[in-house]
mmCIF file of C-alpha atoms in Angstrom:
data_model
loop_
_atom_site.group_PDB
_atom_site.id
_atom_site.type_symbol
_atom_site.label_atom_id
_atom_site.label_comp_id
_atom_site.label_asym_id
_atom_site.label_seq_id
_atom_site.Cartn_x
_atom_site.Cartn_y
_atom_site.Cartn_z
ATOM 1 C CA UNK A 1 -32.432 -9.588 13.515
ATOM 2 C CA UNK A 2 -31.276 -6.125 12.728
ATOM 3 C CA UNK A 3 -33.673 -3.265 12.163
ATOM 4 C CA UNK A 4 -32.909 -0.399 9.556
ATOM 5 C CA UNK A 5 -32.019 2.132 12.850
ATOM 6 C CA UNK A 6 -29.381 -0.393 13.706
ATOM 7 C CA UNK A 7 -27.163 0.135 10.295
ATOM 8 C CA UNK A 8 -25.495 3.656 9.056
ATOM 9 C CA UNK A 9 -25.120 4.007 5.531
ATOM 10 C CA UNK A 10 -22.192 6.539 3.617
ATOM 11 C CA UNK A 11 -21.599 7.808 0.422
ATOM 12 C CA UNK A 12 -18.057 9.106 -0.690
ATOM 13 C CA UNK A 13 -19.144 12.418 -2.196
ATOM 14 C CA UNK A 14 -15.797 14.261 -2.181
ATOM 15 C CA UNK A 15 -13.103 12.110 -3.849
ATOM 16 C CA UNK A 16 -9.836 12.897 -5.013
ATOM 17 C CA UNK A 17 -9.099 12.215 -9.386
ATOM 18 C CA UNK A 18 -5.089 12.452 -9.721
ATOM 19 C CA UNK A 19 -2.492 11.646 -12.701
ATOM 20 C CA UNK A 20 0.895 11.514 -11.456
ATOM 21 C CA UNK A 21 3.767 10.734 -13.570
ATOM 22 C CA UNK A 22 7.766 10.847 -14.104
ATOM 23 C CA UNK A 23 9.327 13.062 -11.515
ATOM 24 C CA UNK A 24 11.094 11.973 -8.033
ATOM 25 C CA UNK A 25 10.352 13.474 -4.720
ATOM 26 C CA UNK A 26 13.392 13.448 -2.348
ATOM 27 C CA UNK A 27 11.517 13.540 1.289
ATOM 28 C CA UNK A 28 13.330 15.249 4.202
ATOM 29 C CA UNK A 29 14.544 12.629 7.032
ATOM 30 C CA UNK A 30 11.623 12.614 9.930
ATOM 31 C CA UNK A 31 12.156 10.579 13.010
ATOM 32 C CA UNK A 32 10.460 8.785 14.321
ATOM 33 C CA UNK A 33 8.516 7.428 10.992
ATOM 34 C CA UNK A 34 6.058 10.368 10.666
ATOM 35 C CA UNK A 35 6.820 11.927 6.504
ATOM 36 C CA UNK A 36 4.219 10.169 4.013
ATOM 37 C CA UNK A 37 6.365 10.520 0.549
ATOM 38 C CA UNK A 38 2.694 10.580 -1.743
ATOM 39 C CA UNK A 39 -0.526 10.053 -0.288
ATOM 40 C CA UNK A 40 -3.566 9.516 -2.384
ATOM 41 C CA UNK A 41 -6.410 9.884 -0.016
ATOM 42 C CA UNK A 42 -10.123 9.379 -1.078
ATOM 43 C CA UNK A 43 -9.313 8.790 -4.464
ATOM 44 C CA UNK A 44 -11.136 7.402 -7.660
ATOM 45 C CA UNK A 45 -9.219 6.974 -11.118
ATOM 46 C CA UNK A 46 -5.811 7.798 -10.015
ATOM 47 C CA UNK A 47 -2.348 6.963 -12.080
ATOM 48 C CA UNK A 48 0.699 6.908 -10.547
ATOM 49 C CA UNK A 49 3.548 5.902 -12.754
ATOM 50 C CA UNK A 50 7.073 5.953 -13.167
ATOM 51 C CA UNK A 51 7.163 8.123 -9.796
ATOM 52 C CA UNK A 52 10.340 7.718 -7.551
ATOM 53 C CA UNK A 53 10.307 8.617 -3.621
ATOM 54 C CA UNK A 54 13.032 8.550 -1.897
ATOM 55 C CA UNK A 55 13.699 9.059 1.597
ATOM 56 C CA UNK A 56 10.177 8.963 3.214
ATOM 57 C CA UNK A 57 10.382 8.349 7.082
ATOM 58 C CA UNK A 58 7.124 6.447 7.317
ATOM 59 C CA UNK A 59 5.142 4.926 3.457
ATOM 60 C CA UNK A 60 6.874 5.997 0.567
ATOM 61 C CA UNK A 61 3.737 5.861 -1.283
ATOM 62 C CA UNK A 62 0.292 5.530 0.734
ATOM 63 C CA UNK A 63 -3.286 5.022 -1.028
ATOM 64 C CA UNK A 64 -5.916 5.074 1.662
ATOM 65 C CA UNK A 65 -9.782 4.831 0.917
ATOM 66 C CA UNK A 66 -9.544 4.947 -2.615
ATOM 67 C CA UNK A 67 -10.807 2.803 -5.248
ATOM 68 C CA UNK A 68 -9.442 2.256 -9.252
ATOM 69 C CA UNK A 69 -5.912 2.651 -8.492
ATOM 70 C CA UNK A 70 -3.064 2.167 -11.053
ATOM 71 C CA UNK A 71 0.446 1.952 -9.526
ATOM 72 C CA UNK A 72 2.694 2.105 -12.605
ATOM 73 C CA UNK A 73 6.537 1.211 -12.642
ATOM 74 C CA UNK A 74 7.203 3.316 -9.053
ATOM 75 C CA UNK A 75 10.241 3.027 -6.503
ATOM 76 C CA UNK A 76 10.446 3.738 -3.394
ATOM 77 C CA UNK A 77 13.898 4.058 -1.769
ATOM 78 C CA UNK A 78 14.675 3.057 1.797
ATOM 79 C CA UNK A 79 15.498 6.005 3.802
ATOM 80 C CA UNK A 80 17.958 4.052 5.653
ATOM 81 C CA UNK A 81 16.585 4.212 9.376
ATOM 82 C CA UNK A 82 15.898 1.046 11.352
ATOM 83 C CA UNK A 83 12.802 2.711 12.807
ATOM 84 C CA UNK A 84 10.304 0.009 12.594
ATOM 85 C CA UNK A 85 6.979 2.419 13.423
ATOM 86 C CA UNK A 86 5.205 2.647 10.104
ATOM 87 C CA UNK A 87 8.188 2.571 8.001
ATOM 88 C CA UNK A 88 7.003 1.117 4.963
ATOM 89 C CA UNK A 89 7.519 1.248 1.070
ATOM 90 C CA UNK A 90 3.718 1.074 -0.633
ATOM 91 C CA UNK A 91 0.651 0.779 2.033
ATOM 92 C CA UNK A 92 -2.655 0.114 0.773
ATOM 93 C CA UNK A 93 -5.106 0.930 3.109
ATOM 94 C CA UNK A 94 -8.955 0.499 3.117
ATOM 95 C CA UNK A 95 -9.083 0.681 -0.725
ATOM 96 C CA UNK A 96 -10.493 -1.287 -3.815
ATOM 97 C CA UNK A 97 -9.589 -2.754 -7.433
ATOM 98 C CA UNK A 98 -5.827 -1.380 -6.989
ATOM 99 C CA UNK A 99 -2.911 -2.520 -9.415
ATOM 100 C CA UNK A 100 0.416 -2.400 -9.020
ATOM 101 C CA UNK A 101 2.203 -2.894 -11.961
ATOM 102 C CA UNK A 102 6.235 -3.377 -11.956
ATOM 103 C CA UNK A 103 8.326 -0.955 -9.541
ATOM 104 C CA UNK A 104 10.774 -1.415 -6.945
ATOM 105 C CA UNK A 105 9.572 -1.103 -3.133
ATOM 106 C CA UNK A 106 12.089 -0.933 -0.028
ATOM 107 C CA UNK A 107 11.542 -0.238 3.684
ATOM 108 C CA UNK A 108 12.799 -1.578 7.306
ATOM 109 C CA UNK A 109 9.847 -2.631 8.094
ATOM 110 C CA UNK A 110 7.644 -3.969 5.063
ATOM 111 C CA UNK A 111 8.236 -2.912 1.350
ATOM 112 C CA UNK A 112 4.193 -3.395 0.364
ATOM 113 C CA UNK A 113 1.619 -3.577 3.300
ATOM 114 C CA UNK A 114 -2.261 -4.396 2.767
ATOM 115 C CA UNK A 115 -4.300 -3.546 5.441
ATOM 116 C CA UNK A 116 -5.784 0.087 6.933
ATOM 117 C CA UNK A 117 -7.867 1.520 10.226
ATOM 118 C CA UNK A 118 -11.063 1.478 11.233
ATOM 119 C CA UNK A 119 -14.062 4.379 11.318
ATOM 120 C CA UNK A 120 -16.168 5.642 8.666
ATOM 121 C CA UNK A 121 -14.828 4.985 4.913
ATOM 122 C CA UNK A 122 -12.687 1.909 6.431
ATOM 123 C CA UNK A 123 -13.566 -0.765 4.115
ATOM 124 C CA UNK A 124 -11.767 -4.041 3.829
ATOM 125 C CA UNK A 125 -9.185 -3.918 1.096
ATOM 126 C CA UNK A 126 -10.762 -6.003 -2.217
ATOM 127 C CA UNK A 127 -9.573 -6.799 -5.439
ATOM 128 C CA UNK A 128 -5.622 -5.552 -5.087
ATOM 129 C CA UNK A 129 -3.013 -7.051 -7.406
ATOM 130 C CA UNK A 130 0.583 -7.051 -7.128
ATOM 131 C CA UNK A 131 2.408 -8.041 -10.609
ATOM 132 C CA UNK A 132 6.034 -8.399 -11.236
ATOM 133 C CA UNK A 133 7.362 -6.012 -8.273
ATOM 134 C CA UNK A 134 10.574 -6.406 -6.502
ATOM 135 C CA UNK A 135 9.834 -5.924 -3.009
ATOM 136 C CA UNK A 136 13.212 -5.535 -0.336
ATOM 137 C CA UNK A 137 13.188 -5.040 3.381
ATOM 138 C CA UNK A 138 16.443 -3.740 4.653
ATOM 139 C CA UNK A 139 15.778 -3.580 8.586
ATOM 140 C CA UNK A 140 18.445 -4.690 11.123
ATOM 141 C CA UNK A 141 16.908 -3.843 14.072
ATOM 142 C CA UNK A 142 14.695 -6.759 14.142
ATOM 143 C CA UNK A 143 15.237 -9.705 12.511
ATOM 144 C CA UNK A 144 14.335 -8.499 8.833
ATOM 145 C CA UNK A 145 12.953 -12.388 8.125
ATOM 146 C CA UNK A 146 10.286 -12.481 10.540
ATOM 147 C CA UNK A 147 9.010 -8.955 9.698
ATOM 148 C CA UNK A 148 8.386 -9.681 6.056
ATOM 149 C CA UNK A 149 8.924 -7.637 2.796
ATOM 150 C CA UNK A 150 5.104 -8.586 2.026
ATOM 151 C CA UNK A 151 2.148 -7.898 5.325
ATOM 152 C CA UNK A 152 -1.371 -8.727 4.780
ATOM 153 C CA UNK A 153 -3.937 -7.702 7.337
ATOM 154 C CA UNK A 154 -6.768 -9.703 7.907
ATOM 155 C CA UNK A 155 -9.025 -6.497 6.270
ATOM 156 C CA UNK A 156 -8.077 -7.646 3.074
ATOM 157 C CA UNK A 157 -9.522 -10.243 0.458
ATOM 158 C CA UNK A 158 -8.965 -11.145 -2.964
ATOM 159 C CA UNK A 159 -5.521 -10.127 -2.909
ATOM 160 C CA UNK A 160 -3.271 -11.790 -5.962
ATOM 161 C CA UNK A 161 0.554 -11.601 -5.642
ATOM 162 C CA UNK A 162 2.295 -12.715 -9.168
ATOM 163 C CA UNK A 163 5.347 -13.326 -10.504
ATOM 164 C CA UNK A 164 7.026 -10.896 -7.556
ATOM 165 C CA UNK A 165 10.517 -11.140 -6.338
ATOM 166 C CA UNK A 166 10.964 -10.973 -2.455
ATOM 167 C CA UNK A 167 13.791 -10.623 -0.398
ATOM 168 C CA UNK A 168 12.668 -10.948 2.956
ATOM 169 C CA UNK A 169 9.664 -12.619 3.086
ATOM 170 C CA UNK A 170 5.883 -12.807 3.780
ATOM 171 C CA UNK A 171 5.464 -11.274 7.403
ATOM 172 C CA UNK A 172 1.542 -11.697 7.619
ATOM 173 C CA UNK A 173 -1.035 -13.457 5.677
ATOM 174 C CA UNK A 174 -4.557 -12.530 6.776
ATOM 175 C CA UNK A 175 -7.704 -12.112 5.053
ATOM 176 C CA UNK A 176 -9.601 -14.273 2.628
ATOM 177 C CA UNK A 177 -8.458 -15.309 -0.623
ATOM 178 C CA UNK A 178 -5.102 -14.319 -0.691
ATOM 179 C CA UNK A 179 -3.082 -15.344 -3.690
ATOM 180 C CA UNK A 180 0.919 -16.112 -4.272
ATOM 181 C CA UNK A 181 1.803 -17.254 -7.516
ATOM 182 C CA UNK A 182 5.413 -17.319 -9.620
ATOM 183 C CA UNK A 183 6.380 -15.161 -6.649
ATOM 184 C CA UNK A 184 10.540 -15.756 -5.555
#
């Protein structure tokens, strides 16, 4: 029952094409949670490996609307602040056919978080694996178990979790599809 005048089409046209590889950024400590560490925005074909951020106030390392993703062998340190706001190790937000491979992830609130926004370019997030990580959330603030090292939002399918090690949990498990396998 829709017409074509009900439905707006969009075309990435500007996208981001980034290689990133062995250095460490040291952030500066924000309060509240407000300093992204790296944040690939609108990309296609981007590498990040063996990367290190350490200290980010809010995601360590953030890929938003971006699709072909390789997250090589990174860590993310905890900055050591119990504030919960968007204090996170790895977000993937409204993005497609990402890997991450290896790496160590830490936060307060939750080491690796799926999910995103809405608005134009906020597709659900498809096709993301997470392989052999070690994911840690450190917060005291709130009871660390029932926030989860691991948060799916339900803008997410065909997600695939393997052979992971988690200390602290799976906080949220939306979407469609999602996978946990080999995962301790």
């Amino acid at each position: 029952s829709y017409k074509s005048t009900d439905v707006s089409l969009y075309k990435l046209s500007t996208y981001t094409s980034c290689f990133m590889k062995d250095f460490t950024l040291k952030c500066a400590k924000i309060t509240p949670s407000v300093g992204l560490g790296i944040r690939v925005n609108q990309g296609v074909n981007c590498i990040l490996e063996n990367v290190k951020v350490v200290n980010a106030s809010a995601s360590g390392i953030e890929i938003n609307q971006s699709h072909n993703v390789l997250v090589n062998n990174c860590n993310v340190m905890e900055d050591a602040s119990d504030d919960f706001g968007t204090d996170y190790g790895l977000s993937i937000m409204n993005s497609s056919s990402v890997l991450v491979n290896g790496g160590y992830y830490s936060a307060s609130r939750h080491a690796i978080t799926i999910g995103g926004l809405d608005g134009i370019g906020a597709v659900p997030n498809r096709n993301v694996k997470i392989i052999g990580t070690s994911c840690h959330t450190s917060g005291a603030t709130l009871d660390a178990a029932s926030v989860g090292a691991l948060d799916i939002h339900s803008n997410s399918e065909h997600i695939l979790f393997r052979n992971c090690t988690v200390n602290g949990g799976i906080g949220g498990l939306g979407g469609d599809n999602i996978t946990v396998e080999g995962c301790h």
